Short mmCIF file of C-alpha atoms in Angstrom, two decimals:
data_model
loop_
_atom_site.label_atom_id
_atom_site.label_comp_id
_atom_site.label_asym_id
_atom_site.label_seq_id
_atom_site.Cartn_x
_atom_site.Cartn_y
_atom_site.Cartn_z
CA MET A 253 36.11 -75.96 31.44
CA ILE A 254 36.76 -73.56 28.59
CA LEU A 255 38.48 -74.99 25.54
CA LYS A 256 39.77 -73.03 22.59
CA ILE A 257 39.42 -75.19 19.52
CA ASP A 258 41.06 -74.06 16.30
CA PHE A 259 38.97 -75.61 13.54
CA ASP A 260 41.48 -74.38 10.94
CA SER A 261 44.45 -76.09 12.62
CA ASP A 262 46.22 -79.13 11.19
CA ILE A 263 46.10 -80.58 14.71
CA PRO A 264 43.10 -82.94 15.02
CA ILE A 265 40.35 -81.65 17.30
CA TYR A 266 40.54 -84.67 19.60
CA VAL A 267 44.26 -83.96 20.11
CA GLN A 268 43.50 -80.29 20.84
CA ILE A 269 40.96 -81.37 23.48
CA LYS A 270 43.38 -83.85 25.05
CA ASN A 271 46.25 -81.36 25.07
CA GLN A 272 44.13 -78.62 26.65
CA VAL A 273 42.98 -80.94 29.44
CA VAL A 274 46.61 -81.91 30.16
CA GLU A 275 47.61 -78.22 30.13
CA GLY A 276 44.64 -77.34 32.34
CA ILE A 277 45.84 -79.85 34.92
CA ALA A 278 49.42 -78.52 34.76
CA ARG A 279 48.23 -74.93 35.14
CA GLY A 280 45.99 -75.76 38.09
CA LYS A 281 42.77 -74.96 36.22
CA LEU A 282 41.66 -78.58 36.61
CA GLU A 283 42.13 -80.27 39.98
CA GLU A 284 42.33 -83.90 40.99
CA GLY A 285 38.79 -85.27 41.35
CA GLU A 286 37.20 -82.46 39.35
CA GLU A 287 34.37 -83.57 37.09
CA LEU A 288 34.77 -82.99 33.37
CA PRO A 289 31.83 -82.20 31.11
CA SER A 290 29.97 -85.18 29.70
CA VAL A 291 30.97 -86.32 26.23
CA ARG A 292 27.67 -85.11 24.83
CA GLY A 293 27.80 -81.82 26.75
CA LEU A 294 31.32 -80.94 25.66
CA ALA A 295 30.58 -81.95 22.06
CA ASP A 296 27.54 -79.65 22.05
CA ASP A 297 29.48 -76.79 23.71
CA ILE A 298 32.30 -76.77 21.16
CA GLY A 299 30.25 -77.91 18.16
CA VAL A 300 31.89 -81.22 17.35
CA ASN A 301 30.82 -84.83 16.99
CA MET A 302 30.51 -86.84 20.22
CA HIS A 303 32.97 -89.40 18.83
CA THR A 304 35.64 -86.70 18.69
CA VAL A 305 35.28 -85.92 22.40
CA ASN A 306 35.02 -89.62 23.20
CA LYS A 307 38.34 -90.25 21.43
CA ALA A 308 40.03 -87.47 23.43
CA TYR A 309 38.61 -88.81 26.71
CA SER A 310 39.73 -92.34 25.80
CA LEU A 311 43.29 -91.15 25.22
CA LEU A 312 43.25 -89.20 28.49
CA LYS A 313 41.98 -92.30 30.29
CA ASP A 314 44.60 -94.53 28.64
CA GLU A 315 47.35 -92.15 29.72
CA GLY A 316 46.00 -91.96 33.28
CA TYR A 317 44.84 -88.33 33.33
CA ILE A 318 41.17 -89.12 33.90
CA LYS A 319 38.93 -91.88 35.17
CA ILE A 320 35.60 -92.62 33.56
CA ASP A 321 32.62 -94.03 35.41
CA ARG A 322 29.63 -94.82 33.21
CA ARG A 323 27.21 -93.61 35.86
CA LYS A 324 29.09 -90.63 37.28
CA GLY A 325 31.07 -89.33 34.29
CA ALA A 326 34.71 -88.38 33.76
CA PHE A 327 36.96 -87.06 36.52
CA VAL A 328 40.53 -85.78 36.68
CA SER A 329 42.67 -88.53 38.18
CA LEU A 330 46.42 -88.35 37.99
CA SER A 331 47.38 -91.99 37.88
CA LEU A 332 49.75 -91.63 34.94
CA LYS A 333 50.27 -94.99 33.26
CA SER A 334 53.65 -94.76 31.56
CA SER A 335 56.78 -94.79 33.64
CA ASN A 336 58.99 -91.73 33.82
CA GLU A 337 61.55 -93.72 31.82
CA GLU A 338 59.08 -94.35 28.98
CA PHE A 339 57.94 -90.73 29.10
CA ARG A 340 61.51 -89.45 28.98
CA GLU A 341 62.26 -91.59 25.93
CA SER A 342 59.19 -90.23 24.19
CA LEU A 343 60.05 -86.68 25.29
CA ASN A 344 63.58 -87.01 23.94
CA TYR A 345 62.25 -88.23 20.60
CA GLU A 346 59.76 -85.36 20.33
CA LEU A 347 62.23 -82.71 21.50
CA GLU A 348 64.87 -83.84 19.06
CA TYR A 349 62.46 -83.22 16.19
CA TYR A 350 61.38 -79.79 17.50
CA MET A 351 64.98 -78.75 18.19
CA ALA A 352 65.89 -79.71 14.61
CA GLU A 353 62.97 -77.57 13.40
CA CYS A 354 64.18 -74.65 15.52
CA PHE A 355 67.75 -75.09 14.29
CA ASN A 356 66.63 -75.16 10.66
CA ARG A 357 64.59 -72.00 11.18
CA GLY A 358 67.47 -70.15 12.84
CA ILE A 359 65.94 -69.99 16.33
CA SER A 360 68.70 -69.65 18.87
CA LYS A 361 69.28 -71.87 21.89
CA GLU A 362 68.76 -68.82 24.12
CA ASP A 363 65.38 -68.09 22.52
CA ILE A 364 64.34 -71.71 22.99
CA LYS A 365 65.34 -71.56 26.66
CA SER A 366 63.36 -68.37 27.20
CA TYR A 367 60.28 -69.92 25.51
CA ILE A 368 60.58 -72.96 27.77
CA ASP A 369 61.02 -70.79 30.88
CA ALA A 370 57.97 -68.68 29.99
CA ILE A 371 55.78 -71.73 29.40
CA PHE A 372 57.00 -73.60 32.46
CA SER A 373 56.43 -70.59 34.72
CA GLY A 374 52.73 -70.77 33.86
CA PHE A 375 52.35 -74.21 35.40
CA LYS A 376 51.08 -74.78 38.93
CA LYS A 377 53.83 -74.94 41.51
CA GLU A 378 53.90 -77.50 44.30
CA ASP A 379 53.46 -76.15 47.81
CA SER A 380 56.79 -76.21 49.63
#
């Protein structure tokens, strides 16, 4: 698993790790049942404190993206905890903020749609 951590970003490192695992799953780079690096191993690889990786893994576990077994390690497991209703409420809240940012910066609705289409097309498609 290759992560790109931006140490100069305002986004906390544990959030960057969490987000990249979620994106890796969506893009098909991480499959159900795939083993993730150990907390210590990933921390060493990217040069961060083990507690930072542990916090990211804890969030991923709480949200249902991974399962952690003390003896075997962490594995991708898509048993998402929040309901679609809860997720949609959260999504609406987040999108409203980002749409306001776009509006204030003069980004058009068409540009936003094309950004969304480009990002969404990079995600793994279900077999029909």
